[in-house]
Amino acid sequence: MSTPHHQIHIQNTPDNHINLGGVMDRRQVRRHHNAEYNKHHAKESLTTRVSKLICAVFLGILFIVGLVLFILWLSLRPHRPRFHIHEFSIPSLGLADTNGFSTAQGTFNLTARNPNIEIGIYYDTMNLTLYYKDQIIAETPLLFPFYQSPKNTAIIYGTLSGPTLKIDKARWMQFLAARKRGPVSLKLDVASSIRFKVKTWGSRRHKMHANCEIRVGLNGMLLPTDKGKRCPVYFS
């Protein structure tokens, strides 16, 4: 007995009909969108690279200019003069004579060094003051105004005696008593107003002090350990 065959007919309706034209249009739109995006992205990347390059060049120039200015500042920055004590003596103190104050005199020898390479120093009148226990025992002018060229050393020497040395008998007896106990401590103060000069430019005036702490031994001479001692310099 034969089995009946059923024939199934499939009919395409508008709902299941594949629109190939629409798919192609969407692909073309997508490709066009991707092309525009890539073009915009490439333009944006180029702008970013150019901006970074400009920033890098600017920062490099800024660094070089800053480095040059720093080097110039180091080379033109003024350094204070350097003072050293080399000799000092009160010969009559070594004799231990109770009447030595009447003929007492002191001698000194210092150097002032300009350590700058390109900067000169103008000194106004220079004065020296000698202290014993913070009391003035001598004062004298040292030098008239002068100019000290770069890398130059000036020798400052002189004698304290007569009206410049203010020692009476009472002070002299203090010296002799201190001498018996050991070295006698004194302080030399060199004062002047200075100006720094770079070519045609000059700085304002600075009140300078070189403070030399010294000691005199039994023979009235500067102790060997104090010879060549550097004196601190400060501005007031």
mmCIF file of C-alpha atoms in Angstrom:
data_model
loop_
_atom_site.group_PDB
_atom_site.id
_atom_site.type_symbol
_atom_site.label_atom_id
_atom_site.label_comp_id
_atom_site.label_asym_id
_atom_site.label_seq_id
_atom_site.Cartn_x
_atom_site.Cartn_y
_atom_site.Cartn_z
ATOM 1 C CA MET A 1 0.000 0.000 0.000
ATOM 2 C CA SER A 2 1.456 3.279 -0.978
ATOM 3 C CA THR A 3 2.006 6.102 1.464
ATOM 4 C CA PRO A 4 0.456 9.343 0.383
ATOM 5 C CA HIS A 5 2.977 12.120 -0.299
ATOM 6 C CA HIS A 6 2.261 15.569 0.981
ATOM 7 C CA GLN A 7 3.653 18.480 -0.893
ATOM 8 C CA ILE A 8 4.640 21.477 1.203
ATOM 9 C CA HIS A 9 4.690 24.818 -0.540
ATOM 10 C CA ILE A 10 6.775 27.667 0.932
ATOM 11 C CA GLN A 11 5.710 31.069 -0.086
ATOM 12 C CA ASN A 12 7.932 34.091 0.576
ATOM 13 C CA THR A 13 6.146 36.871 2.353
ATOM 14 C CA PRO A 14 7.332 40.493 2.758
ATOM 15 C CA ASP A 15 8.389 39.683 6.378
ATOM 16 C CA ASN A 16 10.907 36.995 5.553
ATOM 17 C CA HIS A 17 12.108 38.526 2.271
ATOM 18 C CA ILE A 18 15.823 39.421 2.405
ATOM 19 C CA ASN A 19 16.507 42.942 1.156
ATOM 20 C CA LEU A 20 20.061 42.748 -0.217
ATOM 21 C CA GLY A 21 20.023 46.348 -1.378
ATOM 22 C CA GLY A 22 19.492 47.628 2.178
ATOM 23 C CA VAL A 23 22.356 45.527 3.504
ATOM 24 C CA MET A 24 24.704 46.923 0.874
ATOM 25 C CA ASP A 25 23.641 50.457 1.676
ATOM 26 C CA ARG A 26 24.344 49.959 5.360
ATOM 27 C CA ARG A 27 27.779 48.514 4.617
ATOM 28 C CA GLN A 28 28.608 51.473 2.416
ATOM 29 C CA VAL A 29 27.504 53.886 5.153
ATOM 30 C CA ARG A 30 29.600 51.983 7.696
ATOM 31 C CA ARG A 31 32.647 52.062 5.444
ATOM 32 C CA HIS A 32 32.186 55.779 4.834
ATOM 33 C CA HIS A 33 31.840 56.377 8.566
ATOM 34 C CA ASN A 34 34.984 54.368 9.283
ATOM 35 C CA ALA A 35 36.907 56.276 6.627
ATOM 36 C CA GLU A 36 35.808 59.626 8.085
ATOM 37 C CA TYR A 37 36.695 58.451 11.592
ATOM 38 C CA ASN A 38 40.128 57.260 10.522
ATOM 39 C CA LYS A 39 40.740 60.541 8.689
ATOM 40 C CA HIS A 40 39.695 62.574 11.743
ATOM 41 C CA HIS A 41 41.758 60.371 14.066
ATOM 42 C CA ALA A 42 44.846 60.721 11.846
ATOM 43 C CA LYS A 43 44.400 64.504 11.770
ATOM 44 C CA GLU A 44 43.979 64.594 15.540
ATOM 45 C CA SER A 45 47.108 62.417 16.037
ATOM 46 C CA LEU A 46 49.151 64.694 13.767
ATOM 47 C CA THR A 47 47.991 67.765 15.716
ATOM 48 C CA THR A 48 48.914 66.069 18.998
ATOM 49 C CA ARG A 49 52.371 65.126 17.730
ATOM 50 C CA VAL A 50 53.012 68.657 16.466
ATOM 51 C CA SER A 51 51.846 70.099 19.808
ATOM 52 C CA LYS A 52 54.126 67.755 21.729
ATOM 53 C CA LEU A 53 57.046 68.635 19.462
ATOM 54 C CA ILE A 54 56.481 72.377 19.960
ATOM 55 C CA CYS A 55 56.258 71.879 23.743
ATOM 56 C CA ALA A 56 59.458 69.809 23.749
ATOM 57 C CA VAL A 57 61.340 72.440 21.711
ATOM 58 C CA PHE A 58 60.057 75.237 23.978
ATOM 59 C CA LEU A 59 61.052 73.363 27.132
ATOM 60 C CA GLY A 60 64.462 72.589 25.645
ATOM 61 C CA ILE A 61 65.087 76.271 24.838
ATOM 62 C CA LEU A 62 63.858 77.247 28.304
ATOM 63 C CA PHE A 63 66.241 74.736 29.916
ATOM 64 C CA ILE A 64 69.234 75.966 27.881
ATOM 65 C CA VAL A 65 68.477 79.623 28.673
ATOM 66 C CA GLY A 66 68.074 78.769 32.375
ATOM 67 C CA LEU A 67 71.370 76.848 32.382
ATOM 68 C CA VAL A 68 73.219 79.746 30.707
ATOM 69 C CA LEU A 69 71.749 82.241 33.189
ATOM 70 C CA PHE A 70 72.709 79.975 36.094
ATOM 71 C CA ILE A 71 76.304 79.712 34.854
ATOM 72 C CA LEU A 72 76.467 83.489 34.387
ATOM 73 C CA TRP A 73 75.067 83.986 37.880
ATOM 74 C CA LEU A 74 77.712 81.669 39.337
ATOM 75 C CA SER A 75 80.519 83.458 37.498
ATOM 76 C CA LEU A 76 79.252 86.970 38.291
ATOM 77 C CA ARG A 77 78.030 86.366 41.834
ATOM 78 C CA PRO A 78 80.211 88.581 44.048
ATOM 79 C CA HIS A 79 82.251 86.906 46.760
ATOM 80 C CA ARG A 80 83.322 88.747 49.882
ATOM 81 C CA PRO A 81 86.984 89.703 50.228
ATOM 82 C CA ARG A 82 89.142 87.345 52.276
ATOM 83 C CA PHE A 83 91.256 88.677 55.124
ATOM 84 C CA HIS A 84 94.148 86.861 56.814
ATOM 85 C CA ILE A 85 96.278 87.888 59.784
ATOM 86 C CA HIS A 86 100.009 87.228 59.359
ATOM 87 C CA GLU A 87 101.773 89.269 62.016
ATOM 88 C CA PHE A 88 100.896 91.094 65.209
ATOM 89 C CA SER A 89 103.054 92.067 68.158
ATOM 90 C CA ILE A 90 103.289 94.280 71.237
ATOM 91 C CA PRO A 91 107.044 93.920 71.953
ATOM 92 C CA SER A 92 107.061 95.728 75.291
ATOM 93 C CA LEU A 93 104.467 93.250 76.599
ATOM 94 C CA GLY A 94 107.144 90.555 76.353
ATOM 95 C CA LEU A 95 109.440 92.561 78.629
ATOM 96 C CA ALA A 96 106.928 92.483 81.488
ATOM 97 C CA ASP A 97 107.869 96.064 82.364
ATOM 98 C CA THR A 98 105.237 97.677 84.613
ATOM 99 C CA ASN A 99 105.950 101.040 82.966
ATOM 100 C CA GLY A 100 105.926 99.586 79.469
ATOM 101 C CA PHE A 101 102.593 101.205 78.657
ATOM 102 C CA SER A 102 104.305 104.582 78.158
ATOM 103 C CA THR A 103 106.333 103.291 75.206
ATOM 104 C CA ALA A 104 104.000 100.479 74.110
ATOM 105 C CA GLN A 105 103.277 100.045 70.444
ATOM 106 C CA GLY A 106 101.695 97.378 68.331
ATOM 107 C CA THR A 107 102.528 96.280 64.795
ATOM 108 C CA PHE A 108 100.274 94.327 62.451
ATOM 109 C CA ASN A 109 100.290 92.782 58.994
ATOM 110 C CA LEU A 110 97.173 91.550 57.212
ATOM 111 C CA THR A 111 96.226 90.709 53.649
ATOM 112 C CA ALA A 112 92.943 91.365 51.833
ATOM 113 C CA ARG A 113 92.253 89.087 48.881
ATOM 114 C CA ASN A 114 89.686 89.683 46.128
ATOM 115 C CA PRO A 115 88.716 86.114 45.149
ATOM 116 C CA ASN A 116 86.393 87.127 42.298
ATOM 117 C CA ILE A 117 87.312 86.343 38.700
ATOM 118 C CA GLU A 118 85.457 89.145 36.909
ATOM 119 C CA ILE A 119 84.442 91.455 39.768
ATOM 120 C CA GLY A 120 86.494 94.284 41.230
ATOM 121 C CA ILE A 121 86.008 95.842 44.669
ATOM 122 C CA TYR A 122 85.952 99.527 45.595
ATOM 123 C CA TYR A 123 86.958 100.259 49.201
ATOM 124 C CA ASP A 124 86.116 103.452 50.984
ATOM 125 C CA THR A 125 88.452 104.593 53.764
ATOM 126 C CA MET A 126 89.502 101.533 55.788
ATOM 127 C CA ASN A 127 89.825 101.642 59.574
ATOM 128 C CA LEU A 128 91.288 99.256 62.142
ATOM 129 C CA THR A 129 90.084 98.902 65.731
ATOM 130 C CA LEU A 130 91.835 96.802 68.393
ATOM 131 C CA TYR A 131 89.761 95.350 71.253
ATOM 132 C CA TYR A 132 90.688 93.828 74.582
ATOM 133 C CA LYS A 133 87.731 92.264 76.411
ATOM 134 C CA ASP A 134 85.318 94.191 74.142
ATOM 135 C CA GLN A 135 86.939 97.510 75.071
ATOM 136 C CA ILE A 136 88.644 99.640 72.427
ATOM 137 C CA ILE A 137 92.374 100.031 73.089
ATOM 138 C CA ALA A 138 93.455 101.290 69.649
ATOM 139 C CA GLU A 139 91.985 102.901 66.516
ATOM 140 C CA THR A 140 93.627 104.037 63.325
ATOM 141 C CA PRO A 141 92.773 104.691 59.663
ATOM 142 C CA LEU A 142 94.496 102.213 57.371
ATOM 143 C CA LEU A 143 94.034 103.075 53.720
ATOM 144 C CA PHE A 144 92.526 105.788 51.607
ATOM 145 C CA PRO A 145 89.777 104.758 49.145
ATOM 146 C CA PHE A 146 91.165 102.370 46.545
ATOM 147 C CA TYR A 147 90.101 99.880 43.875
ATOM 148 C CA GLN A 148 91.102 96.222 44.060
ATOM 149 C CA SER A 149 91.118 94.349 40.768
ATOM 150 C CA PRO A 150 89.936 90.722 40.487
ATOM 151 C CA LYS A 151 92.237 87.997 41.828
ATOM 152 C CA ASN A 152 94.398 90.570 43.584
ATOM 153 C CA THR A 153 95.856 90.668 47.111
ATOM 154 C CA ALA A 154 96.407 93.892 49.074
ATOM 155 C CA ILE A 155 98.889 94.011 51.983
ATOM 156 C CA ILE A 156 97.708 96.004 55.008
ATOM 157 C CA TYR A 157 100.275 96.821 57.670
ATOM 158 C CA GLY A 158 100.954 99.552 60.177
ATOM 159 C CA THR A 159 101.902 100.547 63.698
ATOM 160 C CA LEU A 160 99.708 101.404 66.673
ATOM 161 C CA SER A 161 101.382 103.891 68.984
ATOM 162 C CA GLY A 162 100.989 107.255 70.662
ATOM 163 C CA PRO A 163 97.453 108.676 70.327
ATOM 164 C CA THR A 164 96.187 105.659 68.380
ATOM 165 C CA LEU A 165 97.035 103.246 71.233
ATOM 166 C CA LYS A 166 94.788 103.923 74.230
ATOM 167 C CA ILE A 167 96.533 102.010 77.025
ATOM 168 C CA ASP A 168 96.917 103.488 80.497
ATOM 169 C CA LYS A 169 98.706 101.957 83.475
ATOM 170 C CA ALA A 170 95.606 100.168 84.786
ATOM 171 C CA ARG A 171 95.000 98.500 81.413
ATOM 172 C CA TRP A 172 98.686 97.650 81.083
ATOM 173 C CA MET A 173 98.655 95.895 84.458
ATOM 174 C CA GLN A 174 95.660 93.853 83.224
ATOM 175 C CA PHE A 175 97.743 92.811 80.230
ATOM 176 C CA LEU A 176 100.633 91.726 82.424
ATOM 177 C CA ALA A 177 98.321 89.734 84.731
ATOM 178 C CA ALA A 178 96.700 88.005 81.744
ATOM 179 C CA ARG A 179 100.130 87.288 80.266
ATOM 180 C CA LYS A 180 101.096 85.327 83.389
ATOM 181 C CA ARG A 181 98.028 83.112 82.978
ATOM 182 C CA GLY A 182 98.701 82.367 79.324
ATOM 183 C CA PRO A 183 98.186 83.936 75.881
ATOM 184 C CA VAL A 184 96.495 87.351 75.819
ATOM 185 C CA SER A 185 93.391 87.351 73.601
ATOM 186 C CA LEU A 186 92.736 90.395 71.413
ATOM 187 C CA LYS A 187 90.428 91.202 68.528
ATOM 188 C CA LEU A 188 91.269 93.168 65.405
ATOM 189 C CA ASP A 189 88.342 94.608 63.467
ATOM 190 C CA VAL A 190 88.928 95.969 59.958
ATOM 191 C CA ALA A 191 85.976 98.039 58.723
ATOM 192 C CA SER A 192 85.201 99.672 55.403
ATOM 193 C CA SER A 193 82.340 100.359 52.995
ATOM 194 C CA ILE A 194 82.774 98.398 49.774
ATOM 195 C CA ARG A 195 81.137 98.249 46.365
ATOM 196 C CA PHE A 196 81.398 95.464 43.799
ATOM 197 C CA LYS A 197 82.090 96.430 40.180
ATOM 198 C CA VAL A 198 81.347 94.351 37.067
ATOM 199 C CA LYS A 199 82.464 96.240 33.933
ATOM 200 C CA THR A 200 80.237 99.351 33.949
ATOM 201 C CA TRP A 201 77.858 98.142 36.666
ATOM 202 C CA GLY A 202 78.470 98.927 40.328
ATOM 203 C CA SER A 203 76.607 97.552 43.339
ATOM 204 C CA ARG A 204 75.336 99.506 46.295
ATOM 205 C CA ARG A 205 77.641 100.050 49.274
ATOM 206 C CA HIS A 206 78.046 97.333 51.897
ATOM 207 C CA LYS A 207 79.404 98.031 55.362
ATOM 208 C CA MET A 208 82.075 95.348 55.765
ATOM 209 C CA HIS A 209 83.819 94.039 58.878
ATOM 210 C CA ALA A 210 86.725 91.577 59.041
ATOM 211 C CA ASN A 211 86.916 90.162 62.551
ATOM 212 C CA CYS A 212 90.313 88.717 63.524
ATOM 213 C CA GLU A 213 90.508 86.876 66.852
ATOM 214 C CA ILE A 214 94.198 86.731 67.792
ATOM 215 C CA ARG A 215 96.377 85.660 70.728
ATOM 216 C CA VAL A 216 99.689 87.085 71.884
ATOM 217 C CA GLY A 217 102.185 84.900 73.752
ATOM 218 C CA LEU A 218 104.730 85.595 76.519
ATOM 219 C CA ASN A 219 107.083 87.281 74.074
ATOM 220 C CA GLY A 220 104.379 89.715 72.956
ATOM 221 C CA MET A 221 104.231 88.093 69.487
ATOM 222 C CA LEU A 222 101.345 86.512 67.624
ATOM 223 C CA LEU A 223 101.094 82.792 68.382
ATOM 224 C CA PRO A 224 102.395 80.601 65.538
ATOM 225 C CA THR A 225 99.046 78.781 65.409
ATOM 226 C CA ASP A 226 97.297 82.093 64.609
ATOM 227 C CA LYS A 227 99.618 83.085 61.771
ATOM 228 C CA GLY A 228 97.839 82.970 58.439
ATOM 229 C CA LYS A 229 94.498 82.638 60.208
ATOM 230 C CA ARG A 230 91.476 83.624 58.124
ATOM 231 C CA CYS A 231 89.346 86.418 59.581
ATOM 232 C CA PRO A 232 85.562 86.018 59.192
ATOM 233 C CA VAL A 233 83.992 88.761 57.045
ATOM 234 C CA TYR A 234 80.436 89.955 57.526
ATOM 235 C CA PHE A 235 78.241 92.844 56.394
ATOM 236 C CA SER A 236 76.336 95.122 58.742
#
